[in-house]
Coordinates of C-alpha atoms (C1' of nucleotides) in Angstrom, one line a residue:
Chain I
M1 CA -26.3 13.2 7.3
R2 CA -22.5 13.5 6.7
E3 CA -22.1 9.6 6.9
N4 CA -21.4 7.7 3.7
K5 CA -24.6 6.9 1.8
F6 CA -23.6 3.5 0.8
K7 CA -23.0 2.5 4.6
Q8 CA -26.3 4.2 5.6
I9 CA -28.1 2.0 2.8
Y10 CA -26.2 -1.0 4.2
S11 CA -27.3 -0.6 7.8
Q12 CA -30.7 0.3 6.9
L13 CA -30.8 -3.1 4.9
V14 CA -29.3 -5.0 7.8
S15 CA -31.5 -3.7 10.0
D16 CA -34.4 -4.5 8.0
I17 CA -33.3 -8.2 7.5
Q18 CA -32.6 -8.8 11.2
K19 CA -35.8 -7.3 12.2
G20 CA -37.8 -9.7 9.8
N21 CA -39.1 -6.6 7.5
I22 CA -37.2 -8.4 4.8
Q23 CA -37.9 -12.2 4.8
P24 CA -35.1 -14.5 4.4
N25 CA -35.2 -16.6 1.1
S26 CA -36.9 -13.7 -0.6
F27 CA -35.2 -11.2 -3.0
L28 CA -34.5 -7.7 -2.2
P29 CA -35.9 -5.1 -4.3
S30 CA -33.8 -4.9 -7.6
E31 CA -31.0 -2.3 -7.9
H32 CA -33.1 -0.1 -10.1
E33 CA -35.9 -0.1 -7.5
L34 CA -33.1 0.7 -4.5
V35 CA -32.0 3.4 -6.6
E36 CA -35.4 5.1 -6.6
Q37 CA -36.1 4.1 -3.0
F38 CA -32.9 5.7 -1.5
Q39 CA -32.8 8.5 -4.4
T40 CA -29.1 7.7 -5.2
S41 CA -27.2 6.1 -7.9
R42 CA -26.9 2.6 -8.8
E43 CA -23.2 2.4 -8.2
T44 CA -23.9 3.4 -4.6
I45 CA -26.6 1.0 -4.3
R46 CA -24.2 -1.5 -5.6
K47 CA -21.6 -0.7 -2.9
A48 CA -24.3 -1.2 -0.3
L49 CA -25.1 -4.8 -1.8
K50 CA -21.6 -5.6 -1.8
L51 CA -21.0 -5.1 1.8
L52 CA -24.3 -7.4 2.4
S53 CA -22.9 -10.0 0.2
E54 CA -19.6 -10.0 1.8
H55 CA -21.2 -10.3 5.4
G56 CA -23.1 -13.2 4.5
Y57 CA -26.7 -11.4 4.3
I58 CA -27.3 -11.8 0.8
Q59 CA -26.5 -13.9 -2.3
K60 CA -26.3 -11.9 -5.4
M61 CA -27.7 -13.9 -8.7
Q62 CA -27.3 -12.5 -12.3
G63 CA -30.3 -12.1 -14.1
K64 CA -32.5 -12.8 -11.0
G65 CA -31.7 -10.6 -7.9
S66 CA -30.1 -10.5 -4.6
L67 CA -31.6 -13.3 -2.7
V68 CA -31.9 -12.6 1.2
L69 CA -30.0 -15.6 3.2
D70 CA -31.2 -16.9 6.6
V71 CA -28.8 -15.4 8.9
K72 CA -30.4 -16.5 12.3
R73 CA -27.8 -19.1 12.8
M74 CA -24.8 -16.9 12.6
D75 CA -25.1 -15.9 16.3
F76 CA -21.2 -16.0 17.3
P77 CA -19.7 -13.4 14.8
V78 CA -16.3 -14.0 15.5
S79 CA -15.3 -13.3 12.0
G80 CA -13.2 -10.3 11.5
L81 CA -11.9 -8.4 14.6
V82 CA -13.7 -8.3 17.8
S83 CA -12.3 -7.7 21.1
F84 CA -13.0 -10.2 24.0
K85 CA -15.1 -7.3 26.1
E86 CA -17.3 -6.8 22.6
L87 CA -18.0 -10.5 22.4
A88 CA -19.0 -10.9 26.1
V89 CA -21.3 -8.1 25.7
K90 CA -22.9 -9.5 22.6
M91 CA -23.4 -13.1 24.3
G92 CA -24.8 -11.3 27.2
K93 CA -22.5 -13.5 29.5
E94 CA -21.3 -13.0 32.8
T95 CA -17.6 -12.4 32.4
I96 CA -14.9 -11.2 35.0
T97 CA -11.5 -10.1 33.9
Y98 CA -8.5 -10.5 36.3
V99 CA -5.4 -8.5 35.3
E100 CA -2.6 -11.1 36.6
H101 CA 0.4 -9.2 35.4
F102 CA 0.8 -5.7 34.2
S103 CA 4.4 -4.0 33.4
E104 CA 6.5 -2.1 31.1
T105 CA 9.6 -3.9 30.3
V106 CA 12.3 -4.6 28.0
P107 CA 11.1 -7.3 25.2
S108 CA 12.7 -10.5 25.1
K109 CA 14.5 -11.4 21.9
E110 CA 11.2 -13.6 20.8
I111 CA 8.9 -10.9 21.5
A112 CA 11.0 -8.2 19.8
E113 CA 11.1 -10.2 16.7
Q114 CA 7.4 -10.9 16.8
L115 CA 6.6 -7.2 17.1
K116 CA 9.5 -6.4 14.7
L117 CA 10.7 -3.8 17.4
K118 CA 13.7 -1.3 16.8
A119 CA 16.4 -1.4 19.5
D120 CA 15.3 0.3 22.5
E121 CA 11.7 0.1 22.1
L122 CA 9.9 -0.9 25.3
I123 CA 6.6 -2.8 25.5
W124 CA 3.8 -3.3 27.9
E125 CA 3.3 -6.9 28.8
I126 CA -0.1 -7.8 30.2
V127 CA -1.6 -11.1 31.3
R128 CA -5.5 -11.2 31.7
V129 CA -7.4 -14.2 32.7
R130 CA -11.1 -14.2 31.6
E131 CA -13.7 -16.0 33.7
I132 CA -17.0 -16.8 32.3
D133 CA -19.9 -18.1 34.3
G134 CA -17.6 -18.7 37.2
E135 CA -14.8 -20.6 35.5
R136 CA -11.3 -19.4 34.4
I137 CA -11.3 -20.1 30.6
I138 CA -9.0 -18.0 28.8
V139 CA -5.7 -16.4 29.4
D140 CA -4.7 -13.5 27.2
K141 CA -1.0 -12.6 26.9
D142 CA -0.6 -9.1 25.3
F143 CA 2.5 -7.5 24.2
I144 CA 2.2 -4.1 23.2
N145 CA 4.4 -1.8 21.4
K146 CA 4.9 1.6 23.8
T147 CA 5.7 3.8 20.8
Y148 CA 2.5 3.6 19.6
I149 CA 0.7 3.2 23.1
P150 CA 2.8 5.6 25.5
S151 CA 0.7 5.1 28.6
L152 CA -1.6 2.4 29.9
T153 CA -3.0 1.7 33.0
K154 CA -4.0 -1.7 35.0
T155 CA -7.6 -0.1 35.3
I156 CA -7.5 0.1 31.4
C157 CA -6.6 -3.5 31.2
E158 CA -9.5 -4.3 33.5
Q159 CA -12.1 -2.9 31.0
S160 CA -11.1 -3.1 27.4
I161 CA -7.7 -1.9 25.8
Y162 CA -9.1 -1.5 22.3
E163 CA -12.0 0.9 23.5
Y164 CA -9.1 2.9 25.2
I165 CA -7.0 2.7 21.6
E166 CA -9.8 3.6 19.6
N167 CA -12.0 5.9 21.7
D168 CA -9.4 7.7 24.1
L169 CA -6.3 7.5 21.7
G170 CA -8.1 8.1 18.6
L171 CA -6.1 5.3 16.8
T172 CA -7.7 3.0 14.3
I173 CA -7.2 -0.7 14.3
S174 CA -7.3 -1.7 10.7
F175 CA -6.4 -5.4 10.3
A176 CA -4.8 -8.4 12.0
R177 CA -3.3 -11.8 10.8
K178 CA -4.6 -14.5 13.0
E179 CA -3.1 -18.1 13.6
F180 CA -5.0 -20.9 15.4
T181 CA -3.2 -23.7 16.8
V182 CA -3.7 -26.5 19.5
E183 CA -0.7 -27.1 22.2
E184 CA -0.2 -28.8 25.6
P185 CA -0.9 -26.5 28.5
T186 CA 2.1 -25.0 30.0
N187 CA 2.7 -24.7 33.9
E188 CA 1.4 -21.2 33.3
D189 CA -1.7 -22.2 31.9
Q190 CA -2.3 -24.8 34.5
R191 CA -1.8 -22.3 37.2
Y192 CA -4.1 -19.5 35.6
L193 CA -6.9 -21.6 34.3
D194 CA -9.6 -24.1 35.6
L195 CA -8.2 -26.6 33.3
E196 CA -10.4 -29.5 34.7
G197 CA -8.2 -32.3 33.4
H198 CA -8.1 -31.0 29.8
C199 CA -4.9 -31.9 28.1
N200 CA -4.8 -29.4 25.3
I201 CA -5.1 -25.6 25.1
V202 CA -6.3 -23.6 21.8
V203 CA -3.7 -21.1 20.9
V204 CA -4.8 -17.8 19.1
K205 CA -1.9 -15.8 17.9
N206 CA -3.0 -12.4 16.9
Y207 CA -0.9 -9.9 14.9
V208 CA -2.8 -6.6 15.2
Y209 CA -1.9 -3.5 12.9
L210 CA -3.1 0.4 13.0
E211 CA -4.3 1.7 10.0
D212 CA -0.8 3.0 9.1
A213 CA 0.0 -0.5 8.7
S214 CA 2.4 -0.5 11.8
L215 CA 2.0 -3.7 13.9
F216 CA 1.5 -2.5 17.5
Q217 CA 0.3 -5.6 19.2
F218 CA 0.9 -9.1 19.5
T219 CA -1.4 -11.2 21.4
E220 CA -1.4 -14.9 22.5
S221 CA -5.0 -16.0 23.5
R222 CA -4.9 -19.5 25.2
H223 CA -8.6 -21.3 25.6
R224 CA -9.7 -24.2 27.5
P225 CA -10.6 -26.4 24.6
D226 CA -14.1 -27.2 25.4
K227 CA -15.0 -23.5 25.7
F228 CA -13.4 -22.6 22.3
R229 CA -15.6 -21.9 19.3
F230 CA -14.7 -20.1 16.1
V231 CA -17.3 -19.2 13.3
D232 CA -16.5 -18.0 10.0
F233 CA -18.3 -17.0 7.0
A234 CA -16.3 -17.3 3.7
R235 CA -16.7 -16.7 0.1
R236 CA -14.7 -18.8 -2.4
S237 CA -12.4 -16.4 -4.6
H238 CA -12.5 -17.9 -8.2
Chain D
M1 CA -9.2 -10.1 -23.6
R2 CA -12.6 -11.4 -22.7
E3 CA -11.9 -11.3 -18.9
N4 CA -12.7 -8.9 -16.6
K5 CA -10.3 -6.0 -16.6
F6 CA -10.3 -5.4 -13.0
K7 CA -9.5 -9.0 -12.2
Q8 CA -6.7 -8.8 -14.9
I9 CA -5.2 -5.9 -13.2
Y10 CA -5.6 -7.5 -9.9
S11 CA -3.6 -10.6 -11.2
Q12 CA -1.2 -8.8 -12.7
L13 CA -0.5 -6.8 -9.3
V14 CA -0.4 -9.8 -7.4
S15 CA 2.1 -11.5 -9.7
D16 CA 4.2 -8.3 -9.5
I17 CA 4.1 -8.4 -5.5
Q18 CA 4.9 -12.0 -5.0
K19 CA 7.8 -11.8 -7.7
G20 CA 9.2 -9.0 -5.8
N21 CA 9.0 -6.7 -9.0
I22 CA 7.1 -4.4 -6.4
Q23 CA 8.8 -4.3 -3.1
P24 CA 6.8 -4.8 0.3
N25 CA 6.8 -1.5 2.3
S26 CA 6.8 0.7 -0.9
F27 CA 3.6 2.3 -2.4
L28 CA 2.0 1.3 -5.7
P29 CA 2.0 4.0 -8.2
S30 CA -1.1 6.2 -7.5
E31 CA -4.4 5.4 -8.9
H32 CA -4.3 8.2 -11.4
E33 CA -0.9 6.5 -12.5
L34 CA -2.4 3.0 -12.9
V35 CA -5.0 4.7 -14.9
E36 CA -2.6 5.6 -17.6
Q37 CA -0.6 2.5 -17.1
F38 CA -3.5 0.2 -17.6
Q39 CA -5.4 2.5 -19.9
T40 CA -8.7 2.4 -17.9
S41 CA -11.1 4.2 -15.8
R42 CA -10.1 5.2 -12.1
E43 CA -13.3 3.0 -10.8
T44 CA -11.7 0.0 -12.6
I45 CA -8.4 0.4 -10.9
R46 CA -10.2 1.1 -7.6
K47 CA -12.0 -2.4 -8.0
A48 CA -8.5 -4.1 -8.5
L49 CA -7.2 -2.3 -5.3
K50 CA -10.1 -3.5 -3.3
L51 CA -9.5 -6.8 -4.1
L52 CA -5.6 -6.5 -3.1
S53 CA -7.0 -4.8 0.1
E54 CA -9.2 -7.4 1.0
H55 CA -6.7 -10.4 0.5
G56 CA -4.1 -8.5 2.6
Y57 CA -1.8 -7.4 -0.2
I58 CA -2.1 -3.7 0.4
Q59 CA -3.0 -1.3 2.9
K60 CA -4.8 1.8 1.6
M61 CA -4.0 5.1 3.1
Q62 CA -5.9 8.3 2.4
G63 CA -3.9 11.2 1.1
K64 CA -1.0 8.9 1.1
G65 CA -1.3 6.0 -1.4
S66 CA -1.4 2.2 -1.6
L67 CA 1.2 0.5 0.8
V68 CA 2.5 -3.0 -0.3
L69 CA 2.4 -5.4 3.1
D70 CA 4.9 -7.9 3.5
V71 CA 3.0 -10.8 2.6
K72 CA 6.0 -13.5 2.6
R73 CA 4.7 -15.1 5.9
M74 CA 1.2 -15.6 4.8
D75 CA 2.3 -18.9 3.8
F76 CA -0.6 -20.8 4.6
P77 CA -3.9 -19.1 3.2
V78 CA -6.6 -21.2 4.6
S79 CA -8.7 -18.2 4.7
G80 CA -11.6 -18.4 2.1
L81 CA -12.6 -21.8 0.8
V82 CA -9.9 -24.3 -0.5
S83 CA -10.1 -28.1 -0.8
F84 CA -7.7 -30.6 0.8
K85 CA -6.1 -31.5 -2.6
E86 CA -5.9 -27.5 -3.5
L87 CA -4.0 -27.1 -0.2
A88 CA -1.9 -30.1 -0.2
V89 CA -0.6 -29.1 -3.6
K90 CA 0.0 -25.7 -2.4
M91 CA 2.2 -27.0 0.3
G92 CA 4.2 -29.4 -1.8
K93 CA 3.4 -32.2 0.8
E94 CA 3.4 -35.9 0.2
T95 CA -0.3 -36.9 0.7
I96 CA -2.5 -39.7 0.1
T97 CA -6.1 -40.2 0.3
Y98 CA -8.0 -43.4 1.5
V99 CA -11.8 -43.6 1.0
E100 CA -12.7 -45.6 3.8
H101 CA -16.4 -45.8 3.2
F102 CA -18.2 -44.6 0.1
S103 CA -22.1 -45.1 -0.1
E104 CA -25.5 -43.9 -1.3
T105 CA -27.9 -43.7 1.3
V106 CA -30.9 -42.5 3.2
P107 CA -29.7 -39.9 5.8
S108 CA -30.0 -40.0 9.5
K109 CA -32.3 -37.7 11.1
E110 CA -29.5 -35.4 12.3
I111 CA -27.8 -35.1 9.0
A112 CA -31.1 -34.6 7.3
E113 CA -31.6 -31.5 9.4
Q114 CA -28.1 -30.4 8.8
L115 CA -28.6 -30.3 5.4
K116 CA -32.1 -29.1 5.5
L117 CA -33.2 -32.2 3.1
K118 CA -36.6 -32.4 2.1
A119 CA -38.3 -35.9 2.6
D120 CA -37.1 -39.0 0.2
E121 CA -33.9 -36.8 -0.7
L122 CA -30.7 -39.2 -0.6
I123 CA -27.2 -38.5 0.3
W124 CA -23.6 -39.5 -0.6
E125 CA -21.9 -40.3 2.6
I126 CA -17.9 -40.5 2.2
V127 CA -15.2 -41.0 5.0
R128 CA -11.9 -40.2 3.8
V129 CA -8.7 -40.4 5.6
R130 CA -5.8 -38.1 4.7
E131 CA -2.2 -39.1 5.2
I132 CA 0.6 -36.6 5.2
D133 CA 4.3 -37.6 5.3
G134 CA 3.1 -41.2 6.4
E135 CA 0.9 -40.2 9.0
R136 CA -2.7 -40.6 9.1
I137 CA -3.8 -37.3 10.1
I138 CA -7.2 -36.1 9.1
V139 CA -10.6 -37.6 8.6
D140 CA -13.1 -36.0 6.3
K141 CA -16.5 -37.2 6.5
D142 CA -18.7 -35.7 3.8
F143 CA -22.5 -35.7 3.3
I144 CA -23.5 -34.7 -0.1
N145 CA -27.1 -33.9 -1.1
K146 CA -27.7 -36.4 -4.3
T147 CA -30.3 -34.0 -5.7
Y148 CA -27.3 -31.7 -6.6
I149 CA -24.6 -34.5 -7.2
P150 CA -26.5 -37.0 -8.9
S151 CA -23.6 -39.3 -9.6
L152 CA -20.4 -39.8 -8.0
T153 CA -17.8 -42.4 -7.8
K154 CA -15.0 -43.8 -5.5
T155 CA -12.4 -42.7 -7.8
I156 CA -13.6 -39.1 -7.7
C157 CA -13.4 -39.2 -4.1
E158 CA -9.7 -40.3 -4.2
Q159 CA -9.2 -37.2 -6.5
S160 CA -11.1 -34.1 -5.8
I161 CA -14.7 -33.8 -5.0
Y162 CA -14.5 -29.9 -5.5
E163 CA -12.7 -30.2 -8.8
Y164 CA -15.3 -32.7 -9.9
I165 CA -18.1 -30.6 -9.0
E166 CA -16.5 -27.4 -10.5
N167 CA -14.9 -28.7 -13.7
D168 CA -17.1 -31.7 -14.8
L169 CA -20.5 -30.8 -13.4
G170 CA -19.9 -27.1 -14.1
L171 CA -21.4 -26.0 -10.8
T172 CA -19.9 -23.1 -8.8
I173 CA -19.2 -23.3 -5.1
S174 CA -20.0 -20.1 -3.9
F175 CA -19.7 -19.9 -0.1
A176 CA -19.4 -21.7 3.2
R177 CA -20.1 -21.4 7.1
K178 CA -17.4 -23.0 9.0
E179 CA -17.3 -23.9 12.7
F180 CA -14.2 -24.7 14.5
T181 CA -14.5 -26.7 18.0
V182 CA -12.3 -29.0 19.9
E183 CA -13.7 -32.4 20.9
E184 CA -12.3 -35.5 22.3
P185 CA -11.7 -38.5 20.0
T186 CA -14.4 -40.9 19.1
N187 CA -13.6 -44.6 18.8
E188 CA -14.1 -43.9 15.1
D189 CA -11.2 -41.2 15.1
Q190 CA -8.9 -43.8 17.3
R191 CA -9.6 -46.4 14.4
Y192 CA -9.1 -44.1 11.4
L193 CA -6.1 -41.8 12.7
D194 CA -2.5 -42.3 14.1
L195 CA -3.6 -40.4 17.2
E196 CA -0.5 -41.2 19.2
G197 CA -1.7 -40.4 22.4
H198 CA -3.3 -36.9 21.5
C199 CA -6.5 -36.6 23.7
N200 CA -8.2 -34.0 21.4
I201 CA -9.5 -33.6 18.1
V202 CA -9.9 -30.4 16.1
V203 CA -13.6 -30.4 14.2
V204 CA -14.0 -28.2 11.4
K205 CA -17.9 -28.4 10.4
N206 CA -18.2 -26.8 7.0
Y207 CA -21.7 -25.9 5.3
V208 CA -21.2 -25.4 1.9
Y209 CA -23.3 -23.4 -0.7
L210 CA -23.5 -23.4 -4.5
E211 CA -24.1 -20.0 -6.1
D212 CA -27.9 -20.3 -6.2
A213 CA -27.4 -20.5 -2.3
S214 CA -28.6 -24.2 -2.0
L215 CA -26.6 -25.9 0.6
F216 CA -25.3 -29.1 -1.1
Q217 CA -22.7 -30.6 1.3
F218 CA -22.2 -31.0 4.9
T219 CA -18.5 -31.8 6.0
E220 CA -16.8 -32.4 9.3
S221 CA -13.2 -32.5 9.1
R222 CA -11.6 -34.0 12.1
H223 CA -7.6 -33.2 12.6
R224 CA -5.0 -34.1 14.9
P225 CA -4.3 -31.4 17.1
D226 CA -0.8 -31.2 16.8
K227 CA -0.9 -30.9 12.8
F228 CA -3.8 -28.3 12.8
R229 CA -3.1 -24.8 11.8
F230 CA -5.2 -22.1 10.5
V231 CA -4.2 -18.8 9.4
D232 CA -6.6 -15.8 8.9
F233 CA -6.5 -12.4 7.5
A234 CA -9.2 -10.0 8.8
R235 CA -10.3 -6.5 8.6
R236 CA -12.0 -4.8 11.2
S237 CA -15.3 -3.5 10.2
H238 CA -16.0 -0.1 11.7
Chain B
dA1 C1' -38.4 -9.0 -25.4
dA2 C1' -38.2 -7.2 -20.7
dG3 C1' -35.9 -7.2 -16.5
dT4 C1' -32.2 -8.5 -13.8
dG5 C1' -27.5 -8.0 -12.1
dG6 C1' -22.1 -7.3 -14.0
dT7 C1' -18.7 -4.1 -15.9
dC8 C1' -16.8 0.1 -17.6
dT9 C1' -16.5 5.1 -18.4
dA10 C1' -15.5 10.2 -17.5
dG11 C1' -16.1 13.5 -14.5
dA12 C1' -17.0 15.8 -10.2
dC13 C1' -16.3 16.9 -5.4
dC14 C1' -14.5 15.9 -0.8
dA15 C1' -11.1 14.5 3.0
dC16 C1' -6.4 13.9 4.3
dG17 C1' -1.3 13.9 4.4
dC18 C1' 2.3 16.8 3.3
dA19 C1' 5.8 20.6 2.1
Chain U
dG1 C1' -1.5 24.1 -2.7
dC2 C1' -1.1 20.0 -4.7
dG3 C1' -1.2 15.1 -4.9
dT4 C1' -3.3 11.3 -2.8
dG5 C1' -7.5 8.4 -1.8
dG6 C1' -13.0 8.1 -0.9
dT7 C1' -17.6 9.1 -2.3
dC8 C1' -20.9 9.8 -5.6
dT9 C1' -23.3 10.3 -10.5
dA10 C1' -25.3 9.4 -14.9
dG11 C1' -25.1 6.7 -18.5
dA12 C1' -23.6 2.9 -21.5
dC13 C1' -23.2 -1.8 -22.7
dC14 C1' -22.9 -6.7 -21.6
dA15 C1' -24.5 -11.3 -19.5
dC16 C1' -27.9 -13.8 -17.7
dT17 C1' -32.7 -15.4 -16.5
dT18 C1' -37.5 -15.8 -17.6
dG19 C1' -41.7 -15.7 -20.1

DNA sequence: AAGTGGTCTAGACCACGCA
DNA sequence: GCGTGGTCTAGACCACTTG
């Protein structure tokens, strides 16, 4: 019971929507009714509804109510920040991670700049290849500031680095800036991936920040183009 | 003075940050100080700060304050919903739009399904090619439900359809679901674009909704891969 | 006119960071 | 212990939709 009330209410409503207890294209109970139902204040209900709206579950309409959107097709929630492992589990796919390279090293000038490193700061450099349903589809090149993550092992990289950072180190990953581009495959891509003649690579550059706004990781994720898909829900800011 | 107070405060702070009146890596005045400064209540200040946080301008830190993030590199804000024209203007690029096809027509079965059309509903079908700095880079295929946009002209399509819908028709575009994939060029792509041997096309499918949650437009935007770039700011939802 | 969501207020108490 | 942000409350007034 020590959890945030508005997040509880949000989770309850999400669960009701996903289970079909609340039907798409119907209206939620009014804010006043929800106040009674959850025995709380209106602003708290409104915080919960704001979350639902931001995540694409409802559309609020002044004077009418909160319309439940049809969320069934939102099967691939890559919007926001999700690690490869979290995704793979969600998709129920057979995936294997190969750690092709793992070292503690002095950063190149380029990477030092990307990570805004101070002189003498070291990094972890990791290359991981992701195999999905028997095909090597993705290569992830991670550069992690050793100042924030002092120890790391190959075994952790085979599992989930994010899980280790959040659960074991107790750090909180807070936000990221992502950039998507398309490039021609490098020799390295050819070597690591089953390219099968594809002549482009989707490159996702990810700058990941902790909650104190420190940039601790730069990841370059290189995807075989035919297996790349990114879905986003966006509200227009007027 | 009839505008929302919290949006005014947000805009004021954004402008101060962008002009450099408030330095990156410094802290904003505390919420209490902002309450005094803007002569308002704390919840109103907090709404403004929430907007700043969602848009990547600040990082809130409990017990410390609101840290101003370095936003200079966020030069290409495609996150959210922005039309081609709004973007082109922001980038200061020399762009030309060619309307290659414009018709009012009976939808194909596939499009009828995408737009969830009722029987007998007609659509506008538009193909536009975007030339940037002398190269034909993007082809946009728009399918618009005629029920919501009863009249449309070729001239409007040469300008901005969104501008017409929002300013002239007074409709509000509210949210969208986007999907990014990479495909092989079709004959149509070859015909419309200066592909220069590129053997893939970045496809952005965009389902656009009005504020009453009605799906009024499906757009397929096909980009030459070397000119495609998408930047996103994402907060992790825990 | 009644019911809905949107904004704003003034105040309370809690959790966290820091000296 | 003090100042910070995080949550929650109870109530007010406004804007919009519908009958």
